[in-house]
Coordinates of C-alpha atoms in Angstrom, one line a residue:
Chain A
M9 CA -35.7 17.9 37.8
S10 CA -33.8 15.1 36.6
K11 CA -34.1 13.7 32.9
L12 CA -31.4 11.4 33.3
A13 CA -32.0 8.4 31.0
T14 CA -30.6 5.6 29.3
L15 CA -29.9 5.9 25.7
A16 CA -32.5 3.2 24.8
E17 CA -35.1 5.3 26.8
A18 CA -34.2 8.3 25.3
V19 CA -34.1 6.8 21.8
A20 CA -37.7 5.1 22.3
S21 CA -39.0 8.3 22.6
I22 CA -38.5 8.9 19.1
P23 CA -41.3 7.5 16.7
S24 CA -40.8 6.3 13.0
G25 CA -40.9 9.3 10.7
A26 CA -40.1 12.4 13.1
H27 CA -37.6 14.8 12.3
V28 CA -34.5 14.4 14.1
A29 CA -31.3 17.4 13.7
L30 CA -28.0 15.4 14.3
S31 CA -25.2 17.4 15.8
G32 CA -22.3 15.9 14.0
F33 CA -19.9 17.7 11.6
A34 CA -17.9 15.2 9.2
I35 CA -16.1 13.2 12.0
T36 CA -16.4 15.4 15.0
R37 CA -19.3 15.1 17.8
C38 CA -21.1 13.0 15.8
N39 CA -24.4 10.9 17.5
M40 CA -22.4 7.1 17.2
A41 CA -24.3 5.7 20.1
F42 CA -27.5 7.0 19.4
A43 CA -27.5 6.0 15.8
R44 CA -26.4 2.7 16.5
E45 CA -29.5 2.5 19.3
V46 CA -31.5 3.7 16.8
I47 CA -30.9 1.3 14.2
R48 CA -31.0 -1.4 17.0
Q49 CA -34.4 -0.5 17.8
G50 CA -35.6 -0.5 14.3
I51 CA -36.7 3.1 14.3
R52 CA -37.3 4.1 10.2
R53 CA -38.2 6.8 7.9
L54 CA -36.6 9.7 9.7
T55 CA -35.8 13.1 8.4
V56 CA -32.4 13.7 9.3
S57 CA -31.0 17.4 9.2
Q58 CA -27.5 19.0 9.8
C59 CA -25.5 21.5 7.9
V60 CA -22.5 19.3 7.1
G61 CA -23.1 15.4 6.5
A62 CA -21.5 13.5 9.2
M63 CA -20.8 9.8 10.1
D64 CA -23.5 9.9 12.5
A65 CA -26.2 10.5 9.3
D66 CA -24.0 8.0 6.9
L67 CA -24.3 5.2 9.3
L68 CA -28.4 5.9 10.0
V69 CA -28.9 6.2 6.1
G70 CA -26.8 2.7 5.5
A71 CA -29.2 1.0 7.7
G72 CA -32.1 2.3 6.0
A73 CA -33.4 4.1 8.7
V74 CA -33.7 7.6 6.8
E75 CA -36.3 8.5 4.4
R76 CA -35.3 12.4 3.7
M77 CA -31.9 13.9 4.6
I78 CA -31.8 18.0 4.5
Y79 CA -28.3 18.8 4.8
G80 CA -25.4 21.0 3.1
G81 CA -23.3 18.4 1.5
G82 CA -20.7 16.2 3.8
S83 CA -17.7 13.9 3.8
L84 CA -15.5 12.3 6.6
D85 CA -13.0 14.5 5.7
R86 CA -9.6 13.0 4.3
F87 CA -10.7 9.4 5.4
G88 CA -13.4 9.4 2.6
R89 CA -16.9 10.4 1.5
L90 CA -20.5 9.8 2.8
N91 CA -20.7 6.3 0.5
N92 CA -24.0 5.1 2.2
V93 CA -25.7 8.6 1.8
N94 CA -23.9 9.2 -1.9
R95 CA -25.4 5.2 -2.9
A96 CA -28.9 6.1 -1.8
I97 CA -28.8 9.4 -3.4
E98 CA -27.3 7.5 -7.0
S99 CA -30.0 5.0 -6.2
G100 CA -32.9 7.2 -5.2
T101 CA -33.8 5.4 -2.4
L102 CA -32.9 8.6 0.0
I103 CA -34.6 12.0 -0.8
A104 CA -31.5 14.2 -0.3
E105 CA -32.6 18.2 0.2
E106 CA -28.9 19.1 -0.6
Y107 CA -28.2 22.9 0.3
S108 CA -25.3 24.8 1.3
S109 CA -24.0 24.8 5.2
L110 CA -25.2 28.3 5.4
S111 CA -28.5 28.2 4.1
V112 CA -29.6 24.8 6.3
A113 CA -28.3 26.9 9.2
F114 CA -30.5 30.0 8.3
R115 CA -33.4 27.7 8.1
Y116 CA -32.6 26.5 11.7
L117 CA -32.2 30.2 12.5
A118 CA -35.4 31.5 11.0
G119 CA -36.9 28.0 13.0
A120 CA -35.3 29.2 16.1
L121 CA -36.6 33.0 15.9
G122 CA -39.9 31.6 15.2
L123 CA -39.6 33.8 11.7
P124 CA -42.1 32.6 8.5
F125 CA -39.2 32.8 6.1
I126 CA -35.4 33.8 5.9
P127 CA -33.7 35.7 2.9
I128 CA -30.6 34.6 2.0
R129 CA -28.0 35.5 -0.7
S130 CA -26.4 32.0 -1.3
L131 CA -28.0 29.5 -3.9
R132 CA -28.9 31.8 -6.3
G133 CA -27.7 30.8 -9.8
S134 CA -26.8 27.6 -8.9
D135 CA -27.7 24.1 -9.9
I136 CA -28.3 23.3 -6.1
L137 CA -31.5 25.8 -6.0
A138 CA -32.6 24.7 -9.5
R139 CA -32.6 21.0 -7.9
L140 CA -34.6 22.3 -4.6
Q141 CA -37.3 23.9 -7.2
R142 CA -38.1 20.7 -8.3
I143 CA -37.6 18.4 -5.8
A144 CA -38.8 20.6 -2.4
P145 CA -40.5 23.7 -4.0
E146 CA -42.4 24.0 -0.6
N147 CA -39.6 24.9 0.9
V148 CA -37.5 27.7 -1.7
S149 CA -39.2 30.8 -3.1
M150 CA -38.4 34.2 -4.6
V151 CA -39.4 37.1 -2.4
R152 CA -39.5 41.2 -2.9
D153 CA -37.7 42.9 -0.2
P154 CA -40.4 45.3 0.5
F155 CA -38.2 48.3 1.5
T156 CA -35.5 48.5 -1.7
G157 CA -37.8 46.2 -4.1
E158 CA -35.0 43.7 -4.7
E159 CA -35.6 39.9 -5.5
W160 CA -34.4 37.7 -2.5
L161 CA -34.2 33.8 -2.2
A162 CA -36.4 32.7 0.6
L163 CA -36.3 29.6 2.9
R164 CA -38.6 28.2 4.9
P165 CA -37.7 27.4 8.8
L166 CA -37.0 24.2 9.9
V167 CA -38.4 23.0 13.4
P168 CA -37.3 19.5 14.0
D169 CA -39.0 17.3 15.9
V170 CA -36.2 16.6 18.3
A171 CA -32.3 17.7 18.2
V172 CA -30.0 15.1 19.2
V173 CA -26.8 17.0 20.6
Q174 CA -23.4 15.1 22.1
V175 CA -21.9 17.5 24.5
Q176 CA -18.8 17.6 26.5
M177 CA -20.8 18.8 29.7
A178 CA -24.3 18.8 31.2
D179 CA -26.2 18.6 34.5
E180 CA -29.5 16.5 35.0
E181 CA -31.7 18.8 34.1
G182 CA -30.0 19.3 30.6
N183 CA -28.1 22.6 30.9
A184 CA -25.4 21.8 28.6
W185 CA -22.0 23.2 27.4
I186 CA -20.3 22.9 24.1
F187 CA -16.5 23.1 23.9
G188 CA -14.9 24.2 20.7
P189 CA -16.8 25.6 17.7
R190 CA -20.4 24.7 18.0
W191 CA -21.1 24.9 14.1
D192 CA -25.0 24.6 13.7
N193 CA -25.3 23.0 17.0
E194 CA -27.2 26.0 19.0
E195 CA -29.9 27.0 16.0
Q196 CA -30.6 23.4 15.9
V197 CA -31.3 23.3 19.8
K198 CA -33.3 26.4 19.5
A199 CA -35.1 25.7 16.4
S200 CA -36.1 21.8 17.8
Q201 CA -39.5 21.0 19.5
R202 CA -37.3 19.4 22.3
V203 CA -33.7 18.3 22.7
I204 CA -31.8 15.2 23.6
V205 CA -28.4 15.7 25.4
I206 CA -25.7 13.2 25.2
T207 CA -22.9 14.1 27.5
E208 CA -19.6 12.7 28.0
Q209 CA -19.5 14.0 31.8
L210 CA -22.5 14.9 34.3
V211 CA -21.9 17.6 36.5
P212 CA -23.8 19.2 39.2
T213 CA -26.0 22.1 38.5
E214 CA -24.0 24.1 41.0
I215 CA -21.1 23.8 38.3
I216 CA -23.1 25.4 35.6
R217 CA -24.6 28.2 38.0
R218 CA -21.1 29.3 38.4
D219 CA -20.4 29.8 34.6
P220 CA -24.1 30.2 33.4
E221 CA -22.5 32.3 30.2
R222 CA -21.2 29.1 28.7
T223 CA -24.5 27.8 28.6
V224 CA -25.5 26.9 25.1
I225 CA -28.2 24.5 25.6
P226 CA -30.8 25.4 28.3
G227 CA -32.5 22.8 30.2
F228 CA -35.7 23.6 29.8
K229 CA -35.7 22.8 25.9
V230 CA -34.6 19.3 27.0
S231 CA -36.3 16.0 27.6
H232 CA -33.9 13.7 28.0
V233 CA -30.2 13.6 29.2
V234 CA -28.2 10.6 28.4
H235 CA -24.6 10.5 30.7
L236 CA -22.5 8.0 28.2
P237 CA -18.4 8.2 27.8
F238 CA -17.4 7.9 24.2
S239 CA -20.6 8.1 23.1
A240 CA -19.2 9.9 19.9
H241 CA -16.7 7.0 19.4
P242 CA -15.3 6.9 16.5
T243 CA -15.5 10.4 16.0
S244 CA -13.7 13.0 18.1
V245 CA -15.2 15.2 21.2
Y246 CA -13.0 18.3 21.6
R247 CA -11.1 18.3 24.8
V248 CA -12.6 14.9 25.6
Y249 CA -11.0 12.3 23.2
D250 CA -9.3 12.2 19.5
Y251 CA -11.0 10.4 16.8
D252 CA -10.2 6.8 16.5
A253 CA -8.5 6.9 12.9
E254 CA -8.1 3.2 12.6
H255 CA -11.8 2.7 13.4
I256 CA -13.0 5.6 10.8
R257 CA -10.6 4.1 7.8
E258 CA -12.2 0.6 8.5
Y259 CA -15.8 2.3 8.2
A260 CA -14.6 4.1 5.2
A261 CA -13.6 1.3 3.6
A262 CA -16.4 -1.3 4.8
T263 CA -19.0 1.6 2.9
K264 CA -17.7 1.1 -0.2
T265 CA -19.8 -1.8 -0.8
P266 CA -23.5 -2.5 0.4
E267 CA -22.2 -5.9 1.7
G268 CA -19.0 -4.4 3.3
F269 CA -21.4 -1.8 5.3
Q270 CA -23.9 -4.9 6.1
A271 CA -21.0 -6.9 7.7
Y272 CA -20.0 -3.8 9.9
L273 CA -23.4 -3.3 10.8
E274 CA -23.6 -6.8 12.0
K275 CA -20.4 -6.7 14.1
Y276 CA -20.8 -3.4 15.5
V277 CA -24.4 -2.5 15.8
F278 CA -26.4 -5.8 15.7
G279 CA -23.4 -7.8 17.3
V280 CA -23.7 -5.9 20.9
R281 CA -26.6 -5.2 22.8
D282 CA -25.8 -1.6 24.1
H283 CA -23.0 1.0 24.2
W284 CA -21.0 -0.8 27.0
E285 CA -20.5 -3.9 24.9
Y286 CA -19.6 -1.8 22.0
L287 CA -16.8 -0.4 24.3
E288 CA -15.5 -3.9 25.2
L289 CA -15.6 -4.9 21.5
I290 CA -13.9 -2.1 19.9
G291 CA -10.9 -2.9 23.2
G292 CA -12.2 -1.3 26.2
M293 CA -10.1 1.1 27.8
K294 CA -7.1 -0.3 26.4
H295 CA -7.8 0.9 23.2
L296 CA -9.7 4.1 24.4
T297 CA -7.0 5.6 26.8
P298 CA -4.6 6.1 24.0
L299 CA -7.4 8.6 22.5
L300 CA -8.1 10.1 25.5
A301 CA -7.1 14.4 24.9
D302 CA -4.4 16.2 25.9
P303 CA -5.5 18.6 28.2
I304 CA -3.7 21.7 26.4
L305 CA -4.3 20.4 22.9
G306 CA -7.8 19.6 23.2
Y307 CA -6.8 16.4 20.9
Chain B
M10 CA 16.1 34.7 -4.0
Y11 CA 13.9 32.4 -6.2
A12 CA 14.0 28.6 -5.3
E13 CA 15.3 26.0 -8.1
D14 CA 13.9 23.4 -6.5
Y15 CA 9.9 23.3 -5.9
T16 CA 6.8 21.0 -6.6
P17 CA 3.8 22.0 -9.0
F18 CA 1.7 22.3 -5.7
E19 CA 4.1 24.3 -3.8
L20 CA 4.0 27.0 -6.7
M21 CA 0.1 26.7 -6.4
A22 CA 0.3 27.6 -2.5
V23 CA 2.8 30.5 -3.2
A24 CA 0.5 31.8 -6.0
G25 CA -2.4 31.4 -3.6
A26 CA -0.7 33.5 -0.7
R27 CA 0.3 36.0 -3.4
E28 CA -3.5 36.8 -3.6
L29 CA -3.9 37.7 0.1
K30 CA -3.5 41.5 1.0
D31 CA -2.3 42.4 4.4
G32 CA -5.5 43.2 6.7
E33 CA -7.8 41.4 4.6
I34 CA -10.3 38.6 5.8
A35 CA -10.1 35.3 4.1
A36 CA -12.7 32.4 4.3
V37 CA -10.4 29.2 3.8
G38 CA -10.9 25.4 3.4
I39 CA -8.5 22.8 4.1
G40 CA -5.7 21.8 1.7
L41 CA -3.7 24.0 -0.2
P42 CA -5.7 27.3 0.8
V43 CA -4.6 26.5 4.6
V44 CA -1.1 26.3 3.1
A45 CA -1.7 29.7 1.0
S46 CA -3.3 31.5 3.6
F47 CA -0.7 30.5 6.4
L48 CA 2.3 31.5 4.0
A49 CA 0.7 34.7 3.6
K50 CA 0.4 35.8 7.2
R51 CA 3.8 34.6 7.9
T52 CA 5.2 36.8 4.8
H53 CA 3.6 39.7 3.3
A54 CA 0.5 39.2 5.5
P55 CA 1.0 39.3 8.9
H56 CA -2.7 40.9 9.8
L57 CA -4.5 38.8 7.7
T58 CA -7.4 37.2 9.3
I59 CA -8.3 33.7 8.7
L60 CA -11.6 32.1 9.1
F61 CA -12.9 28.5 9.2
E62 CA -16.6 28.2 8.1
L63 CA -17.6 25.9 11.4
G64 CA -16.6 29.0 13.4
V65 CA -12.9 29.0 13.9
V66 CA -10.7 32.3 13.6
D67 CA -6.8 32.5 13.3
P68 CA -6.0 29.4 14.7
E69 CA -2.1 28.2 14.8
P70 CA -2.0 24.6 14.5
I71 CA 1.5 22.6 15.3
H72 CA 0.0 19.4 13.6
T73 CA -1.8 18.8 10.4
G74 CA -5.4 17.9 10.2
V75 CA -7.3 15.5 8.4
G76 CA -10.1 18.5 7.6
L77 CA -11.9 21.2 9.2
A78 CA -13.5 18.7 11.6
D79 CA -10.1 17.8 13.0
P80 CA -9.4 19.8 16.2
R81 CA -5.6 20.0 15.1
V82 CA -6.5 22.7 12.9
W83 CA -8.5 24.5 15.6
Y84 CA -5.5 25.1 18.1
R85 CA -4.8 28.4 19.3
A86 CA -8.0 29.8 17.6
K87 CA -9.0 33.2 18.7
V88 CA -12.6 32.8 18.3
M89 CA -14.8 29.3 18.2
S90 CA -18.0 30.2 17.4
S91 CA -20.5 28.6 14.5
F92 CA -21.6 28.8 11.1
V93 CA -24.2 31.5 11.5
D94 CA -21.2 33.6 13.2
M95 CA -18.7 33.2 10.4
L96 CA -20.8 32.4 7.1
G97 CA -23.7 34.6 8.4
M98 CA -22.5 37.6 10.3
V99 CA -19.3 37.8 8.5
L100 CA -19.5 36.4 5.1
H101 CA -23.0 37.1 4.2
R102 CA -22.5 40.4 6.0
G103 CA -20.1 41.3 3.3
L104 CA -16.9 41.3 5.4
V105 CA -15.1 38.4 3.7
D106 CA -12.2 39.9 1.2
V107 CA -11.2 36.4 -0.3
G108 CA -12.9 32.7 -0.5
F109 CA -10.6 29.9 -1.6
L110 CA -12.6 27.3 -3.4
G111 CA -11.6 23.8 -5.1
G112 CA -13.7 21.3 -6.8
L113 CA -14.1 18.6 -9.5
E114 CA -14.4 20.8 -12.2
T115 CA -14.5 24.4 -13.4
D116 CA -15.7 26.1 -16.2
A117 CA -14.8 28.6 -19.0
Y118 CA -16.7 31.1 -16.5
G119 CA -15.8 30.0 -13.3
N120 CA -18.4 27.9 -12.0
L121 CA -17.5 25.2 -9.9
N122 CA -18.8 21.5 -9.4
T123 CA -18.3 19.8 -6.1
T124 CA -21.5 17.7 -6.3
L125 CA -21.7 14.7 -8.9
L126 CA -20.2 14.1 -12.2
G127 CA -22.3 12.4 -15.3
D128 CA -26.2 13.3 -15.6
P129 CA -27.6 14.9 -12.9
H130 CA -31.0 13.5 -14.2
G131 CA -29.9 10.1 -15.0
Q132 CA -26.9 8.1 -13.9
F133 CA -24.3 10.1 -11.9
T134 CA -22.0 9.6 -8.7
H135 CA -22.4 12.0 -5.8
F136 CA -19.2 13.2 -4.3
V137 CA -19.3 15.9 -1.3
G138 CA -21.6 18.8 -2.3
S139 CA -21.3 22.3 -1.1
G140 CA -20.5 22.6 2.3
G141 CA -19.6 26.4 2.9
A142 CA -18.7 26.4 -1.1
N143 CA -21.6 27.7 -2.4
D144 CA -22.0 30.4 0.5
I145 CA -18.6 31.7 0.1
A146 CA -19.0 31.7 -3.7
S147 CA -22.0 33.6 -3.2
S148 CA -20.9 36.5 -0.8
A149 CA -17.2 36.9 -0.8
K150 CA -15.9 39.7 -2.2
R151 CA -13.8 37.9 -4.8
T152 CA -12.9 34.1 -4.6
V153 CA -9.7 32.7 -5.9
I154 CA -10.2 28.9 -7.4
I155 CA -7.2 26.1 -7.0
I156 CA -7.9 23.3 -9.1
R157 CA -5.5 20.5 -10.9
H158 CA -4.8 21.3 -14.7
E159 CA -6.4 18.5 -16.4
A160 CA -8.8 18.1 -19.1
R161 CA -11.7 16.4 -17.1
K162 CA -11.5 19.3 -14.6
L163 CA -11.4 22.1 -16.7
K164 CA -14.3 22.0 -18.9
E165 CA -16.4 24.1 -21.2
A166 CA -19.5 23.5 -18.9
V167 CA -19.7 21.9 -15.6
S168 CA -22.3 18.9 -15.4
F169 CA -23.7 21.0 -12.1
V170 CA -23.2 24.2 -10.7
T171 CA -22.3 23.7 -6.9
S172 CA -21.1 27.3 -6.4
P173 CA -21.6 30.1 -9.5
G174 CA -18.8 31.8 -11.0
Y175 CA -20.3 34.0 -13.8
L176 CA -22.6 31.8 -14.8
R177 CA -22.8 31.9 -18.8
G178 CA -20.7 35.0 -18.6
G179 CA -21.7 39.0 -19.2
N180 CA -23.5 40.1 -16.4
E181 CA -25.5 36.7 -15.6
R182 CA -23.4 36.6 -12.1
E183 CA -24.8 40.3 -11.0
A184 CA -28.3 39.7 -12.3
A185 CA -28.7 36.4 -10.0
G186 CA -27.9 39.1 -7.4
L187 CA -24.3 37.4 -6.0
R188 CA -21.7 39.5 -4.6
G189 CA -17.9 39.5 -5.8
G190 CA -17.3 36.7 -7.7
P191 CA -13.9 34.9 -9.3
V192 CA -10.7 36.5 -10.0
R193 CA -8.1 33.8 -10.1
V194 CA -8.1 30.2 -11.2
I195 CA -4.8 28.8 -10.0
T196 CA -3.5 25.5 -11.3
D197 CA -0.5 23.6 -11.5
K198 CA 0.4 24.9 -15.0
A199 CA -1.1 28.3 -15.0
I200 CA -2.5 31.1 -13.5
F201 CA -6.1 32.6 -15.5
G202 CA -8.0 35.6 -14.4
F203 CA -11.5 36.7 -16.4
D204 CA -12.2 39.2 -18.9
P205 CA -13.8 41.9 -17.5
Q206 CA -16.5 42.1 -20.4
T207 CA -17.3 38.8 -21.3
R208 CA -15.9 37.2 -18.0
R209 CA -14.7 34.5 -19.9
M210 CA -11.5 32.9 -18.6
R211 CA -8.4 34.4 -19.6
L212 CA -4.8 33.3 -19.5
E213 CA -2.5 35.5 -17.3
S214 CA 0.8 33.7 -17.0
I215 CA 2.1 29.8 -17.5
H216 CA 4.4 28.2 -14.7
P217 CA 8.1 28.0 -15.2
H218 CA 9.0 24.8 -17.3
T219 CA 5.6 24.5 -19.1
T220 CA 4.8 25.3 -22.3
L221 CA 1.5 27.1 -23.7
E222 CA 0.9 24.0 -25.8
D223 CA 0.7 21.9 -22.6
V224 CA -1.3 24.4 -20.8
L225 CA -4.2 24.3 -23.7
A226 CA -3.9 20.7 -24.6
N227 CA -4.9 19.7 -20.9
M228 CA -8.1 22.2 -20.9
G229 CA -11.5 21.0 -21.8
F230 CA -11.8 24.7 -23.7
R231 CA -9.9 27.7 -24.7
P232 CA -9.4 30.4 -22.7
L233 CA -8.4 33.7 -24.0
I234 CA -4.8 34.2 -24.6
P235 CA -2.6 37.2 -24.2
D236 CA 0.5 37.8 -26.3
P237 CA 3.0 37.6 -25.3
V238 CA 2.2 35.0 -22.6
P239 CA 4.0 36.0 -19.3
V240 CA 5.5 33.4 -17.3
T241 CA 4.6 33.1 -13.4
E242 CA 6.7 34.3 -10.7
P243 CA 8.6 31.5 -9.2
P244 CA 8.5 30.5 -5.0
T245 CA 11.3 32.2 -3.4
V246 CA 13.7 30.1 -1.4
E247 CA 11.9 31.4 2.1
Q248 CA 8.6 30.3 0.8
I249 CA 9.7 27.0 0.1
R250 CA 11.5 26.7 3.4
L251 CA 8.2 28.1 5.6
I252 CA 6.1 25.2 3.4
R253 CA 8.5 22.7 4.1
E254 CA 9.7 23.2 7.6
E255 CA 6.8 24.7 9.2
I256 CA 3.5 24.9 7.5
D257 CA 3.3 21.4 6.2
P258 CA 6.3 19.6 7.6
E259 CA 4.6 15.8 6.8
G260 CA 4.1 17.3 3.1
I261 CA 0.2 16.3 3.6
Y262 CA -1.0 18.8 0.9
V263 CA 1.6 20.2 -1.1
R264 CA 3.8 17.0 -1.9

């Protein structure tokens, strides 16, 4: 069954207040076109989660679309910090449930396995845990190991309403392949109620059937498949295109002040109708072609 | 043959490399730890396994990356998998021998802060947070801290414990159920260890061209001090050549 949809249709399936797991990691495979469309459609009060805070979440938080962020810390790597996320934490406008990367991954894993809780060694003794016990006591608790009697920290599973995953290759049913490291994406997909796949390349199911061991996202979990080239721009997609360093620098500089970020939003999000106009705005294929990945290097 | 000409950061990378033994598994973040681990692998530890938290094992980059999210640092990896695979099934499982950690500030017991500066309950500036750092600090068999030697970074107590060292000393770390703990703190002026009983930071050696007064004047607390104070072994000519010509030719991490 074909689940092909436009980006606008896929985004419109997400109600305000939903919990959305995002596939980005710092500045790679971020849901950038998705985030821009969420902002244009005015979806609000989202909970977003990811193991490492990334540019997709920072854009959404800056635009005021996010109420709660469940993450393990994050940055734009050497380009800078998540200025919008940090500013929202400092001013108290964002509820930041901040963990370590593995604790978020374990929460997804418990959700994926249908477990009631998952024990972990991380966080104990830290101020991360002390803060979580204060702001999110429903998600952290000490338990006794029934076999040894030892005390362990237990985490509540995460079951997002939808995982939005930026992939290199998928068919129209949503069977998808992720090339390169997958960080938390597989656990996000399997923990979530449903999945929106945003793919750089759309392939016939026959291609998937020839190498099915590569399938990380099974089509039966997928509600929408959006075929949208350069949809992670300005972040990278391994083996497809490199990050756009110039644009990320512009973003990092713009987000240093609320006014700077507002100007960025007006230009790159509200100044265009859709992703195709965005691609023209940043310079079209003339600008994008040098970013295409070298087939040996993958970047 | 020891080198005459090297920067403090090059010395830190070399000191980091000397903490790694052949055959070990190291969890590494971007920056000086990458230089240290690649240097160890090209010299005394050819069978070292290098892990990046997002799911990358033993890459052989030929270009310098901007961070772990940069495909440049994944080039020619032997494994590309996930957080659960690396930080879960290797680190949490207990197989990581050494983890490298850095931060905004560390304290007399090796607790690290990468989260915020200021008053956590009032006005503060938020930085990066944990990433995999807290996981590595909790589950590696031992950790090595690499940090700049400045009074604002070496404090009696940090403003937020992102990644626990020995907490407030003694057996507090063991009581919290944590594995391992910090064994070394490498700065651009000195190398520290920890007292086996009190777990308080102890000076191990000061770098060449540095004085004890200079080391202490730029710290926010007084470490335990041996008498006499040894001098850190300088880098060799070959180690410096490898760093400058092969590992970090653009000088992004060590200059």
